[in-house]
mmCIF file of C-alpha atoms in Angstrom:
data_model
loop_
_atom_site.group_PDB
_atom_site.id
_atom_site.type_symbol
_atom_site.label_atom_id
_atom_site.label_comp_id
_atom_site.label_asym_id
_atom_site.label_seq_id
_atom_site.Cartn_x
_atom_site.Cartn_y
_atom_site.Cartn_z
ATOM 1 C CA MET A 1 -7.174 -6.273 -26.197
ATOM 2 C CA ASN A 2 -10.035 -6.247 -23.693
ATOM 3 C CA VAL A 3 -12.756 -3.702 -24.483
ATOM 4 C CA PRO A 4 -14.283 -2.074 -21.376
ATOM 5 C CA VAL A 5 -18.014 -2.589 -20.895
ATOM 6 C CA THR A 6 -19.236 0.975 -21.377
ATOM 7 C CA ARG A 7 -22.872 1.979 -21.872
ATOM 8 C CA ARG A 8 -22.229 2.601 -25.589
ATOM 9 C CA ASN A 9 -20.597 -0.794 -26.063
ATOM 10 C CA ALA A 10 -23.422 -2.417 -24.100
ATOM 11 C CA LEU A 11 -26.022 -0.823 -26.355
ATOM 12 C CA LEU A 12 -24.169 -1.929 -29.478
ATOM 13 C CA GLY A 13 -23.804 -5.408 -28.008
ATOM 14 C CA ILE A 14 -27.436 -5.730 -26.992
ATOM 15 C CA THR A 15 -28.587 -4.715 -30.475
ATOM 16 C CA ALA A 16 -26.281 -7.288 -32.040
ATOM 17 C CA VAL A 17 -27.469 -9.977 -29.633
ATOM 18 C CA ALA A 18 -31.129 -9.190 -30.275
ATOM 19 C CA THR A 19 -30.556 -9.350 -34.029
ATOM 20 C CA SER A 20 -28.712 -12.677 -33.849
ATOM 21 C CA LEU A 21 -31.383 -14.232 -31.658
ATOM 22 C CA ALA A 22 -34.348 -12.963 -33.622
ATOM 23 C CA THR A 23 -33.225 -14.261 -37.041
ATOM 24 C CA PRO A 24 -31.624 -17.485 -38.287
ATOM 25 C CA SER A 25 -27.854 -17.181 -38.471
ATOM 26 C CA ILE A 26 -24.723 -19.287 -38.499
ATOM 27 C CA LEU A 27 -24.078 -18.227 -34.889
ATOM 28 C CA ARG A 28 -27.524 -19.361 -33.793
ATOM 29 C CA ALA A 29 -27.265 -22.655 -35.684
ATOM 30 C CA GLN A 30 -23.917 -23.462 -34.129
ATOM 31 C CA SER A 31 -25.010 -22.572 -30.584
ATOM 32 C CA ALA A 32 -25.693 -25.474 -28.210
ATOM 33 C CA GLY A 33 -28.186 -23.309 -26.361
ATOM 34 C CA ARG A 34 -28.853 -19.799 -25.207
ATOM 35 C CA ILE A 35 -28.522 -19.012 -21.521
ATOM 36 C CA VAL A 36 -29.304 -15.609 -20.063
ATOM 37 C CA VAL A 37 -27.908 -14.829 -16.605
ATOM 38 C CA VAL A 38 -29.343 -11.807 -14.798
ATOM 39 C CA GLY A 39 -27.094 -10.380 -12.096
ATOM 40 C CA GLY A 40 -23.312 -10.114 -12.126
ATOM 41 C CA GLY A 41 -22.380 -10.750 -8.494
ATOM 42 C CA PHE A 42 -20.509 -13.742 -7.135
ATOM 43 C CA GLY A 43 -23.302 -16.142 -8.117
ATOM 44 C CA GLY A 44 -24.210 -14.827 -11.556
ATOM 45 C CA ALA A 45 -20.678 -14.138 -12.780
ATOM 46 C CA ALA A 46 -19.453 -17.530 -11.534
ATOM 47 C CA CYS A 47 -22.373 -19.232 -13.280
ATOM 48 C CA ALA A 48 -21.797 -17.432 -16.583
ATOM 49 C CA ARG A 49 -18.101 -18.225 -16.552
ATOM 50 C CA ALA A 50 -18.678 -21.877 -15.639
ATOM 51 C CA LEU A 51 -21.268 -22.255 -18.419
ATOM 52 C CA LYS A 52 -18.943 -20.893 -21.084
ATOM 53 C CA ARG A 53 -16.003 -22.962 -19.883
ATOM 54 C CA ALA A 54 -18.078 -26.143 -19.711
ATOM 55 C CA GLN A 55 -19.389 -25.787 -23.260
ATOM 56 C CA ALA A 56 -17.755 -23.238 -25.530
ATOM 57 C CA ASN A 57 -20.595 -23.168 -28.079
ATOM 58 C CA LEU A 58 -23.198 -22.169 -25.523
ATOM 59 C CA GLN A 59 -24.357 -18.613 -26.075
ATOM 60 C CA VAL A 60 -24.062 -17.071 -22.602
ATOM 61 C CA ILE A 61 -25.462 -13.583 -22.008
ATOM 62 C CA LEU A 62 -24.764 -11.864 -18.682
ATOM 63 C CA ILE A 63 -27.048 -8.887 -17.995
ATOM 64 C CA GLU A 64 -25.782 -6.492 -15.312
ATOM 65 C CA PRO A 65 -26.518 -2.746 -15.264
ATOM 66 C CA ASN A 66 -23.417 -1.838 -13.257
ATOM 67 C CA ALA A 67 -20.109 -1.728 -15.138
ATOM 68 C CA VAL A 68 -18.239 -2.313 -11.856
ATOM 69 C CA PHE A 69 -19.117 -4.808 -9.118
ATOM 70 C CA THR A 70 -18.312 -3.761 -5.533
ATOM 71 C CA SER A 71 -17.759 -6.701 -3.207
ATOM 72 C CA CYS A 72 -19.476 -6.908 0.170
ATOM 73 C CA PRO A 73 -16.896 -9.340 1.632
ATOM 74 C CA PHE A 74 -14.118 -7.209 3.166
ATOM 75 C CA SER A 75 -16.195 -4.014 2.819
ATOM 76 C CA ASN A 76 -16.360 -3.813 6.623
ATOM 77 C CA GLU A 77 -12.625 -3.118 6.473
ATOM 78 C CA VAL A 78 -13.406 -0.149 4.229
ATOM 79 C CA VAL A 79 -15.854 1.127 6.861
ATOM 80 C CA ALA A 80 -13.119 0.870 9.492
ATOM 81 C CA GLY A 81 -10.522 2.633 7.354
ATOM 82 C CA LEU A 82 -8.368 -0.468 6.904
ATOM 83 C CA ARG A 83 -8.911 -0.898 3.168
ATOM 84 C CA ASP A 84 -9.487 1.229 0.088
ATOM 85 C CA ILE A 85 -12.789 0.669 -1.684
ATOM 86 C CA HIS A 86 -10.989 0.240 -5.008
ATOM 87 C CA ALA A 87 -9.686 -3.093 -3.688
ATOM 88 C CA GLN A 88 -13.336 -4.185 -3.618
ATOM 89 C CA GLN A 89 -14.175 -3.331 -7.209
ATOM 90 C CA PHE A 90 -14.128 -5.602 -10.271
ATOM 91 C CA ASP A 91 -15.249 -5.198 -13.878
ATOM 92 C CA TYR A 92 -16.462 -7.713 -16.464
ATOM 93 C CA ASP A 93 -13.747 -7.317 -19.093
ATOM 94 C CA ARG A 94 -12.261 -10.776 -18.521
ATOM 95 C CA LEU A 95 -15.665 -12.422 -18.845
ATOM 96 C CA ALA A 96 -16.294 -10.593 -22.104
ATOM 97 C CA ALA A 97 -12.860 -11.686 -23.354
ATOM 98 C CA GLU A 98 -13.876 -15.320 -22.778
ATOM 99 C CA GLY A 99 -16.830 -14.973 -25.133
ATOM 100 C CA ILE A 100 -19.557 -14.139 -22.628
ATOM 101 C CA ILE A 101 -21.848 -11.418 -23.992
ATOM 102 C CA VAL A 102 -22.019 -8.769 -21.265
ATOM 103 C CA VAL A 103 -25.019 -6.457 -21.527
ATOM 104 C CA GLY A 104 -24.839 -3.349 -19.346
ATOM 105 C CA GLU A 105 -28.554 -2.775 -18.918
ATOM 106 C CA ALA A 106 -31.237 -3.492 -16.346
ATOM 107 C CA VAL A 107 -33.928 -6.112 -16.959
ATOM 108 C CA THR A 108 -37.427 -4.667 -16.652
ATOM 109 C CA THR A 109 -39.685 -7.514 -17.791
ATOM 110 C CA ILE A 110 -39.516 -11.302 -17.866
ATOM 111 C CA GLU A 111 -41.959 -13.343 -19.960
ATOM 112 C CA PRO A 112 -41.645 -16.991 -18.840
ATOM 113 C CA GLN A 113 -44.128 -18.280 -21.413
ATOM 114 C CA GLN A 114 -42.204 -16.681 -24.274
ATOM 115 C CA ARG A 115 -38.858 -17.400 -22.573
ATOM 116 C CA SER A 116 -37.784 -13.819 -23.040
ATOM 117 C CA VAL A 117 -36.377 -10.980 -20.959
ATOM 118 C CA MET A 118 -36.673 -7.319 -21.842
ATOM 119 C CA THR A 119 -34.109 -4.668 -20.945
ATOM 120 C CA ALA A 120 -34.707 -1.062 -19.988
ATOM 121 C CA ASP A 121 -34.081 -0.030 -23.595
ATOM 122 C CA GLY A 122 -36.957 -2.196 -24.798
ATOM 123 C CA VAL A 123 -34.874 -4.973 -26.366
ATOM 124 C CA ALA A 124 -36.252 -8.516 -25.941
ATOM 125 C CA LEU A 125 -33.722 -11.327 -25.469
ATOM 126 C CA PRO A 126 -34.996 -14.920 -25.832
ATOM 127 C CA TYR A 127 -33.484 -17.752 -23.806
ATOM 128 C CA ASP A 128 -33.518 -21.522 -23.486
ATOM 129 C CA ARG A 129 -32.750 -21.267 -19.782
ATOM 130 C CA LEU A 130 -32.731 -18.213 -17.528
ATOM 131 C CA VAL A 131 -30.607 -17.851 -14.392
ATOM 132 C CA LEU A 132 -31.537 -15.208 -11.841
ATOM 133 C CA SER A 133 -28.860 -14.101 -9.399
ATOM 134 C CA PRO A 134 -30.411 -10.847 -8.146
ATOM 135 C CA GLY A 135 -28.973 -10.740 -4.630
ATOM 136 C CA ILE A 136 -31.064 -8.930 -2.046
ATOM 137 C CA ASP A 137 -33.300 -5.908 -1.863
ATOM 138 C CA PHE A 138 -34.598 -4.257 1.269
ATOM 139 C CA ASN A 139 -38.034 -4.898 2.722
ATOM 140 C CA PHE A 140 -38.689 -1.297 3.701
ATOM 141 C CA GLU A 141 -42.300 -2.077 4.570
ATOM 142 C CA ALA A 142 -41.072 -4.162 7.502
ATOM 143 C CA LEU A 143 -39.301 -1.200 9.130
ATOM 144 C CA PRO A 144 -41.548 1.894 9.346
ATOM 145 C CA GLY A 145 -39.716 5.153 8.749
ATOM 146 C CA TYR A 146 -36.844 3.594 6.821
ATOM 147 C CA ASP A 147 -36.460 3.931 3.059
ATOM 148 C CA GLY A 148 -33.920 5.020 0.479
ATOM 149 C CA THR A 149 -34.066 8.636 1.632
ATOM 150 C CA ALA A 150 -33.617 7.658 5.279
ATOM 151 C CA SER A 151 -30.536 5.609 4.330
ATOM 152 C CA GLU A 152 -28.753 8.850 3.427
ATOM 153 C CA LYS A 153 -28.892 9.839 7.106
ATOM 154 C CA MET A 154 -28.901 6.369 8.661
ATOM 155 C CA PRO A 155 -26.845 4.281 6.210
ATOM 156 C CA HIS A 156 -27.299 0.551 5.900
ATOM 157 C CA ALA A 157 -24.042 -0.056 3.975
ATOM 158 C CA TRP A 158 -25.454 -3.531 3.228
ATOM 159 C CA LYS A 159 -24.893 -3.092 -0.488
ATOM 160 C CA ALA A 160 -21.260 -2.170 -0.875
ATOM 161 C CA GLY A 161 -20.433 1.082 -2.633
ATOM 162 C CA PRO A 162 -21.514 4.666 -1.842
ATOM 163 C CA GLN A 163 -23.230 3.569 1.379
ATOM 164 C CA THR A 164 -19.983 1.994 2.596
ATOM 165 C CA LEU A 165 -18.185 5.293 2.139
ATOM 166 C CA LEU A 166 -21.048 7.255 3.713
ATOM 167 C CA LEU A 167 -20.868 5.193 6.893
ATOM 168 C CA ARG A 168 -17.096 5.618 6.895
ATOM 169 C CA ARG A 169 -17.415 9.421 6.650
ATOM 170 C CA GLN A 170 -19.945 9.508 9.481
ATOM 171 C CA LEU A 171 -17.559 7.614 11.736
ATOM 172 C CA GLU A 172 -14.752 10.013 10.879
ATOM 173 C CA ALA A 173 -16.960 13.036 11.631
ATOM 174 C CA MET A 174 -18.211 11.718 15.001
ATOM 175 C CA ASP A 175 -16.762 13.292 18.122
ATOM 176 C CA ASP A 176 -14.841 11.183 20.601
ATOM 177 C CA GLY A 177 -17.285 9.925 23.216
ATOM 178 C CA GLY A 178 -20.057 9.341 20.691
ATOM 179 C CA THR A 179 -22.176 6.223 20.189
ATOM 180 C CA VAL A 180 -22.455 4.123 17.051
ATOM 181 C CA ALA A 181 -25.650 2.044 16.955
ATOM 182 C CA ILE A 182 -26.005 -0.946 14.642
ATOM 183 C CA ALA A 183 -29.547 -2.243 14.094
ATOM 184 C CA ILE A 184 -29.503 -5.893 13.011
ATOM 185 C CA PRO A 185 -32.556 -7.622 11.487
ATOM 186 C CA ALA A 186 -33.798 -11.144 12.029
ATOM 187 C CA ASN A 187 -32.801 -13.936 9.677
ATOM 188 C CA PRO A 188 -32.888 -14.671 6.815
ATOM 189 C CA SER A 189 -30.461 -11.986 5.751
ATOM 190 C CA ARG A 190 -27.293 -11.594 3.744
ATOM 191 C CA CYS A 191 -24.171 -12.919 5.510
ATOM 192 C CA PRO A 192 -25.561 -13.330 9.053
ATOM 193 C CA PRO A 193 -22.199 -12.907 10.897
ATOM 194 C CA ALA A 194 -21.228 -9.738 8.996
ATOM 195 C CA PRO A 195 -23.000 -7.208 11.286
ATOM 196 C CA TYR A 196 -20.975 -8.504 14.234
ATOM 197 C CA GLU A 197 -17.771 -8.315 12.220
ATOM 198 C CA ARG A 198 -18.728 -4.713 11.420
ATOM 199 C CA ALA A 199 -19.280 -3.943 15.099
ATOM 200 C CA SER A 200 -15.846 -5.399 15.847
ATOM 201 C CA LEU A 201 -14.008 -3.401 13.196
ATOM 202 C CA ILE A 202 -15.805 -0.181 14.091
ATOM 203 C CA ALA A 203 -14.720 -0.789 17.682
ATOM 204 C CA HIS A 204 -11.162 -1.255 16.422
ATOM 205 C CA TYR A 205 -11.338 2.125 14.685
ATOM 206 C CA LEU A 206 -12.845 3.817 17.737
ATOM 207 C CA LYS A 207 -10.307 2.287 20.117
ATOM 208 C CA ALA A 208 -7.488 3.767 18.053
ATOM 209 C CA LYS A 209 -9.049 7.131 17.142
ATOM 210 C CA LYS A 210 -11.919 7.885 19.540
ATOM 211 C CA PRO A 211 -11.398 5.700 22.615
ATOM 212 C CA ARG A 212 -14.199 7.206 24.729
ATOM 213 C CA SER A 213 -16.806 6.083 22.188
ATOM 214 C CA LYS A 214 -19.058 3.001 22.214
ATOM 215 C CA VAL A 215 -20.757 0.581 19.860
ATOM 216 C CA LEU A 216 -24.358 -0.382 20.638
ATOM 217 C CA ILE A 217 -25.829 -3.434 18.889
ATOM 218 C CA LEU A 218 -29.638 -3.591 18.725
ATOM 219 C CA ASP A 219 -30.394 -7.129 17.646
ATOM 220 C CA ALA A 220 -33.598 -8.825 16.475
ATOM 221 C CA LYS A 221 -32.055 -12.196 17.450
ATOM 222 C CA ASP A 222 -31.082 -13.730 20.760
ATOM 223 C CA SER A 223 -28.272 -15.825 19.283
ATOM 224 C CA PHE A 224 -26.145 -15.533 16.170
ATOM 225 C CA SER A 225 -23.573 -17.414 14.139
ATOM 226 C CA GLN A 226 -20.165 -17.832 15.825
ATOM 227 C CA GLN A 227 -21.439 -15.948 18.860
ATOM 228 C CA ARG A 228 -18.944 -17.407 21.343
ATOM 229 C CA LEU A 229 -16.032 -16.512 19.077
ATOM 230 C CA PHE A 230 -17.217 -12.940 18.646
ATOM 231 C CA GLU A 231 -17.963 -12.401 22.316
ATOM 232 C CA GLN A 232 -14.605 -13.775 23.372
ATOM 233 C CA ALA A 233 -12.852 -11.500 20.887
ATOM 234 C CA TRP A 234 -14.817 -8.493 22.144
ATOM 235 C CA ARG A 235 -13.801 -9.171 25.739
ATOM 236 C CA GLU A 236 -10.197 -9.720 24.748
ATOM 237 C CA LEU A 237 -9.826 -6.765 22.391
ATOM 238 C CA TYR A 238 -12.425 -4.146 23.279
ATOM 239 C CA GLY A 239 -13.464 -4.567 26.919
ATOM 240 C CA ASP A 240 -16.825 -2.909 27.470
ATOM 241 C CA MET A 241 -16.709 -0.803 24.298
ATOM 242 C CA ILE A 242 -19.335 -3.044 22.619
ATOM 243 C CA GLU A 243 -22.779 -3.495 24.162
ATOM 244 C CA ARG A 244 -25.345 -5.833 22.645
ATOM 245 C CA VAL A 245 -29.091 -5.817 23.356
ATOM 246 C CA GLY A 246 -30.690 -9.039 22.122
ATOM 247 C CA LEU A 247 -34.261 -9.856 21.167
ATOM 248 C CA SER A 248 -35.395 -10.986 24.626
ATOM 249 C CA GLN A 249 -33.959 -7.773 26.109
ATOM 250 C CA GLY A 250 -36.015 -5.636 23.722
ATOM 251 C CA GLY A 251 -33.328 -5.195 21.089
ATOM 252 C CA ARG A 252 -35.530 -5.623 18.017
ATOM 253 C CA VAL A 253 -35.859 -2.325 16.156
ATOM 254 C CA THR A 254 -39.488 -1.590 15.286
ATOM 255 C CA SER A 255 -39.188 1.790 13.516
ATOM 256 C CA VAL A 256 -36.907 4.748 12.938
ATOM 257 C CA ASP A 257 -37.247 8.520 12.711
ATOM 258 C CA PRO A 258 -34.578 9.763 10.307
ATOM 259 C CA SER A 259 -35.389 13.448 10.979
ATOM 260 C CA THR A 260 -33.937 13.050 14.491
ATOM 261 C CA ARG A 261 -31.786 9.971 13.802
ATOM 262 C CA THR A 262 -33.863 8.077 16.376
ATOM 263 C CA ILE A 263 -34.055 4.288 16.534
ATOM 264 C CA ILE A 264 -37.147 2.887 18.255
ATOM 265 C CA SER A 265 -36.810 -0.586 19.730
ATOM 266 C CA GLU A 266 -39.103 -2.778 21.795
ATOM 267 C CA PHE A 267 -37.229 -1.615 24.903
ATOM 268 C CA GLY A 268 -36.794 2.094 24.274
ATOM 269 C CA ASN A 269 -35.612 4.880 21.995
ATOM 270 C CA TYR A 270 -32.011 5.627 21.028
ATOM 271 C CA THR A 271 -30.528 8.646 19.295
ATOM 272 C CA PRO A 272 -26.941 7.651 18.502
ATOM 273 C CA ASP A 273 -24.356 9.866 16.865
ATOM 274 C CA VAL A 274 -24.053 7.352 14.009
ATOM 275 C CA ALA A 275 -26.969 5.058 13.155
ATOM 276 C CA ASN A 276 -26.147 2.045 10.973
ATOM 277 C CA VAL A 277 -29.585 0.595 10.238
ATOM 278 C CA ILE A 278 -29.600 -2.751 8.413
ATOM 279 C CA PRO A 279 -33.222 -3.299 7.346
ATOM 280 C CA PRO A 280 -35.021 -6.626 6.807
ATOM 281 C CA GLN A 281 -34.346 -8.112 3.383
ATOM 282 C CA ARG A 282 -35.890 -10.088 0.549
ATOM 283 C CA ALA A 283 -34.864 -11.372 -2.869
ATOM 284 C CA GLY A 284 -33.788 -8.795 -5.449
ATOM 285 C CA HIS A 285 -36.690 -7.080 -7.221
ATOM 286 C CA ILE A 286 -36.291 -8.880 -10.540
ATOM 287 C CA ALA A 287 -37.158 -12.176 -8.815
ATOM 288 C CA GLU A 288 -40.559 -10.708 -7.950
ATOM 289 C CA VAL A 289 -40.933 -9.434 -11.526
ATOM 290 C CA ALA A 290 -40.283 -12.965 -12.775
ATOM 291 C CA GLY A 291 -42.830 -14.442 -10.356
ATOM 292 C CA ALA A 292 -40.110 -16.509 -8.683
ATOM 293 C CA ALA A 293 -40.526 -15.056 -5.156
ATOM 294 C CA ASP A 294 -43.199 -16.354 -2.809
ATOM 295 C CA ALA A 295 -44.983 -14.692 0.117
ATOM 296 C CA THR A 296 -41.804 -14.793 2.209
ATOM 297 C CA GLY A 297 -40.077 -12.517 -0.284
ATOM 298 C CA TRP A 298 -37.550 -15.239 -1.152
ATOM 299 C CA CYS A 299 -37.369 -17.787 -3.988
ATOM 300 C CA PRO A 300 -38.229 -21.458 -3.401
ATOM 301 C CA ILE A 301 -36.120 -23.745 -5.595
ATOM 302 C CA ASP A 302 -35.477 -27.385 -6.333
ATOM 303 C CA PRO A 303 -32.105 -27.764 -4.575
ATOM 304 C CA VAL A 304 -30.928 -30.391 -7.067
ATOM 305 C CA THR A 305 -31.402 -28.224 -10.170
ATOM 306 C CA PHE A 306 -31.831 -24.695 -8.703
ATOM 307 C CA GLU A 307 -35.000 -24.453 -10.776
ATOM 308 C CA SER A 308 -37.706 -22.181 -9.478
ATOM 309 C CA LYS A 309 -40.630 -24.016 -7.928
ATOM 310 C CA LEU A 310 -42.912 -21.276 -9.226
ATOM 311 C CA VAL A 311 -41.746 -20.572 -12.796
ATOM 312 C CA PRO A 312 -40.540 -23.113 -15.397
ATOM 313 C CA ASN A 313 -37.133 -22.872 -17.104
ATOM 314 C CA ILE A 314 -35.866 -20.338 -14.580
ATOM 315 C CA HIS A 315 -33.064 -21.118 -12.123
ATOM 316 C CA VAL A 316 -32.381 -18.987 -9.035
ATOM 317 C CA ILE A 317 -29.044 -18.884 -7.225
ATOM 318 C CA GLY A 318 -27.340 -16.939 -4.459
ATOM 319 C CA ASP A 319 -28.797 -14.785 -1.719
ATOM 320 C CA ALA A 320 -32.271 -14.703 -3.299
ATOM 321 C CA CYS A 321 -32.942 -18.404 -2.629
ATOM 322 C CA LEU A 322 -34.821 -20.061 0.174
ATOM 323 C CA GLY A 323 -31.779 -22.205 0.789
ATOM 324 C CA GLY A 324 -32.452 -23.804 4.166
ATOM 325 C CA GLY A 325 -29.202 -24.463 6.009
ATOM 326 C CA ILE A 326 -26.864 -22.908 3.459
ATOM 327 C CA PRO A 327 -25.957 -19.306 4.340
ATOM 328 C CA LYS A 328 -26.464 -16.292 2.120
ATOM 329 C CA SER A 329 -22.799 -15.612 1.416
ATOM 330 C CA ALA A 330 -20.387 -14.975 -1.446
ATOM 331 C CA SER A 331 -18.879 -18.441 -1.030
ATOM 332 C CA ALA A 332 -22.277 -20.116 -1.172
ATOM 333 C CA ALA A 333 -23.390 -18.021 -4.166
ATOM 334 C CA SER A 334 -20.248 -18.936 -6.103
ATOM 335 C CA ALA A 335 -20.709 -22.626 -5.337
ATOM 336 C CA GLN A 336 -24.370 -22.464 -6.387
ATOM 337 C CA GLY A 337 -23.462 -20.658 -9.604
ATOM 338 C CA LYS A 338 -21.005 -23.368 -10.634
ATOM 339 C CA ALA A 339 -23.360 -26.201 -9.663
ATOM 340 C CA CYS A 340 -26.242 -24.538 -11.519
ATOM 341 C CA ALA A 341 -24.064 -24.238 -14.626
ATOM 342 C CA ALA A 342 -23.274 -27.962 -14.513
ATOM 343 C CA THR A 343 -26.985 -28.735 -14.119
ATOM 344 C CA ILE A 344 -27.949 -26.609 -17.122
ATOM 345 C CA VAL A 345 -25.300 -28.241 -19.336
ATOM 346 C CA ASN A 346 -26.705 -31.667 -18.399
ATOM 347 C CA LEU A 347 -30.306 -30.626 -18.946
ATOM 348 C CA LEU A 348 -29.565 -29.194 -22.386
ATOM 349 C CA ALA A 349 -27.815 -32.443 -23.313
ATOM 350 C CA GLY A 350 -30.753 -34.544 -22.096
ATOM 351 C CA ARG A 351 -28.793 -35.934 -19.157
ATOM 352 C CA ALA A 352 -30.031 -36.205 -15.597
ATOM 353 C CA PRO A 353 -28.497 -33.554 -13.336
ATOM 354 C CA GLU A 354 -26.084 -34.683 -10.662
ATOM 355 C CA THR A 355 -26.916 -34.034 -7.021
ATOM 356 C CA PRO A 356 -24.821 -31.051 -5.963
ATOM 357 C CA ARG A 357 -22.619 -31.032 -2.915
ATOM 358 C CA LEU A 358 -21.785 -27.459 -2.040
ATOM 359 C CA ASN A 359 -18.924 -26.222 0.099
ATOM 360 C CA GLY A 360 -18.784 -22.812 1.692
ATOM 361 C CA VAL A 361 -16.570 -20.920 4.098
ATOM 362 C CA CYS A 362 -17.192 -17.705 5.982
ATOM 363 C CA TYR A 363 -14.325 -15.667 7.429
ATOM 364 C CA ASN A 364 -14.710 -12.931 9.996
ATOM 365 C CA ILE A 365 -12.056 -10.344 10.812
ATOM 366 C CA VAL A 366 -12.520 -8.693 14.201
ATOM 367 C CA ALA A 367 -9.208 -6.789 14.174
ATOM 368 C CA PRO A 368 -6.149 -6.696 11.925
ATOM 369 C CA GLY A 369 -4.452 -10.074 12.241
ATOM 370 C CA TYR A 370 -7.353 -11.606 14.207
ATOM 371 C CA GLY A 371 -9.798 -13.797 12.295
ATOM 372 C CA PHE A 372 -11.875 -16.952 12.561
ATOM 373 C CA SER A 373 -13.955 -19.024 10.199
ATOM 374 C CA LEU A 374 -16.885 -21.356 9.697
ATOM 375 C CA ALA A 375 -16.846 -23.936 6.913
ATOM 376 C CA GLY A 376 -19.782 -26.111 5.894
ATOM 377 C CA ASN A 377 -20.865 -28.771 3.418
ATOM 378 C CA TYR A 378 -24.426 -28.811 2.094
ATOM 379 C CA GLN A 379 -26.585 -31.217 0.105
ATOM 380 C CA PRO A 380 -30.232 -31.285 -0.969
ATOM 381 C CA LYS A 381 -32.662 -32.656 1.589
ATOM 382 C CA GLY A 382 -36.299 -32.385 0.600
ATOM 383 C CA ASP A 383 -36.919 -28.852 -0.652
ATOM 384 C CA ILE A 384 -33.836 -27.238 0.900
ATOM 385 C CA PHE A 385 -30.122 -27.573 1.430
ATOM 386 C CA ALA A 386 -29.087 -29.217 4.675
ATOM 387 C CA GLU A 387 -25.675 -29.173 6.288
ATOM 388 C CA VAL A 388 -23.894 -32.529 6.239
ATOM 389 C CA GLU A 389 -20.837 -33.834 8.042
ATOM 390 C CA GLY A 390 -17.450 -32.392 7.316
ATOM 391 C CA GLY A 391 -17.925 -28.771 8.349
ATOM 392 C CA ALA A 392 -15.687 -27.037 10.854
ATOM 393 C CA THR A 393 -15.528 -23.880 12.913
ATOM 394 C CA SER A 394 -12.565 -22.216 14.556
ATOM 395 C CA PRO A 395 -11.945 -23.343 18.136
ATOM 396 C CA VAL A 396 -12.988 -20.886 20.810
ATOM 397 C CA ASP A 397 -9.867 -21.317 22.906
ATOM 398 C CA ALA A 398 -7.231 -20.846 20.218
ATOM 399 C CA PRO A 399 -3.886 -19.066 20.441
ATOM 400 C CA ARG A 400 -3.428 -15.732 18.722
ATOM 401 C CA GLU A 401 -1.146 -17.429 16.200
ATOM 402 C CA LEU A 402 -4.147 -19.346 14.838
ATOM 403 C CA ARG A 403 -6.230 -16.168 14.716
ATOM 404 C CA ALA A 404 -3.445 -14.491 12.715
ATOM 405 C CA ARG A 405 -3.228 -17.437 10.304
ATOM 406 C CA GLU A 406 -6.969 -17.367 9.737
ATOM 407 C CA ALA A 407 -6.874 -13.625 9.043
ATOM 408 C CA ALA A 408 -4.214 -14.288 6.403
ATOM 409 C CA GLU A 409 -6.274 -17.177 5.004
ATOM 410 C CA ALA A 410 -9.261 -14.832 4.719
ATOM 411 C CA GLU A 411 -7.275 -12.477 2.512
ATOM 412 C CA ARG A 412 -6.111 -15.386 0.341
ATOM 413 C CA TRP A 413 -9.697 -16.629 0.078
ATOM 414 C CA PHE A 414 -10.833 -13.210 -1.121
ATOM 415 C CA GLN A 415 -8.094 -13.031 -3.740
ATOM 416 C CA THR A 416 -8.977 -16.538 -4.934
ATOM 417 C CA ILE A 417 -12.741 -16.126 -5.165
ATOM 418 C CA THR A 418 -12.566 -12.755 -6.910
ATOM 419 C CA ALA A 419 -9.985 -14.019 -9.437
ATOM 420 C CA ASP A 420 -12.065 -17.146 -10.006
ATOM 421 C CA THR A 421 -15.221 -15.093 -10.537
ATOM 422 C CA PHE A 422 -14.051 -11.985 -12.374
ATOM 423 C CA GLY A 423 -10.583 -12.895 -13.673
#
């Protein structure tokens, strides 16, 4: 029987783990090594699972304060009323059943010299190797006027969960004829095509429910991933319902005033009925605590081993990395998690790590039954990952049958990656 990861069970588990690690025991003697993974998203959970499956006597500890993970991929469909948020949510019961120790607490301190992490309850957990998969946090300093309080009026919905539902409710409450503004930051950011997918699906909702309304995109970039595919879809499906103001047209948002729901750009001020403000981003806070983030706010790594270039014995995977050509996406995070696990197993055994070759695919749904994709292959080149031959993107001039097949493939991809990661 699987035991749910409740706070009480987590506290009992963390005490037992701390005791077993602090004193000699049969468990400790039989362990091939002790790996702590911080962060239970697509990267961290995939890494923990791959570690345990690669070497059963590794002691793998996954630390994640949230009992339920809410997936960002497909959350734009929740915003548009096409999907229930419960279809996005996954727990850690299957990982615990495989022998991974799941600790439902936040990490507050990391001591690289002592190779130890400390949780919010003051329990220190030693490690042989530490994997950080902290995802993103928001760089509020880069967008004056925007912070956690402002996000309750001008939701970002860039971390799936309550914000996703808040944006959904605001769309439902908006009168027909209103304007939805989406403020998009410059790269690097999580899943670069996703804001344009969101604009598409919001337009789909408005076309069906509030056809006199518009979507305004205020963009800190002049060009974006799969731009021709998106723009063709917009013309085909939504006419002039979507308007985009790029960087050279003054589209970069410089500040906001949440008291009046005003967005200030380099061109002018906007007061939309619904303001979806996606702020600039950086690596999750625990990366800064560990000393693994540099002045850019992201984490430089050795792309062969995923080891931090700033802190020894710490590996960083997923959105938090300075990854070069590889996108910040669920697919990429999962691939990095598995490759990092293989590297750690080799390092613990005294073997040289193999050079990883990572594959990733990004699907975008612009309407029900209308999707397209971008697939890439990536290998280390110098200090970053570079794209190598073998990638593919959907053709621009494709029949609707292909778009429908790719939308179906996107759903299958989501079912596969979530089952592979969470069980």
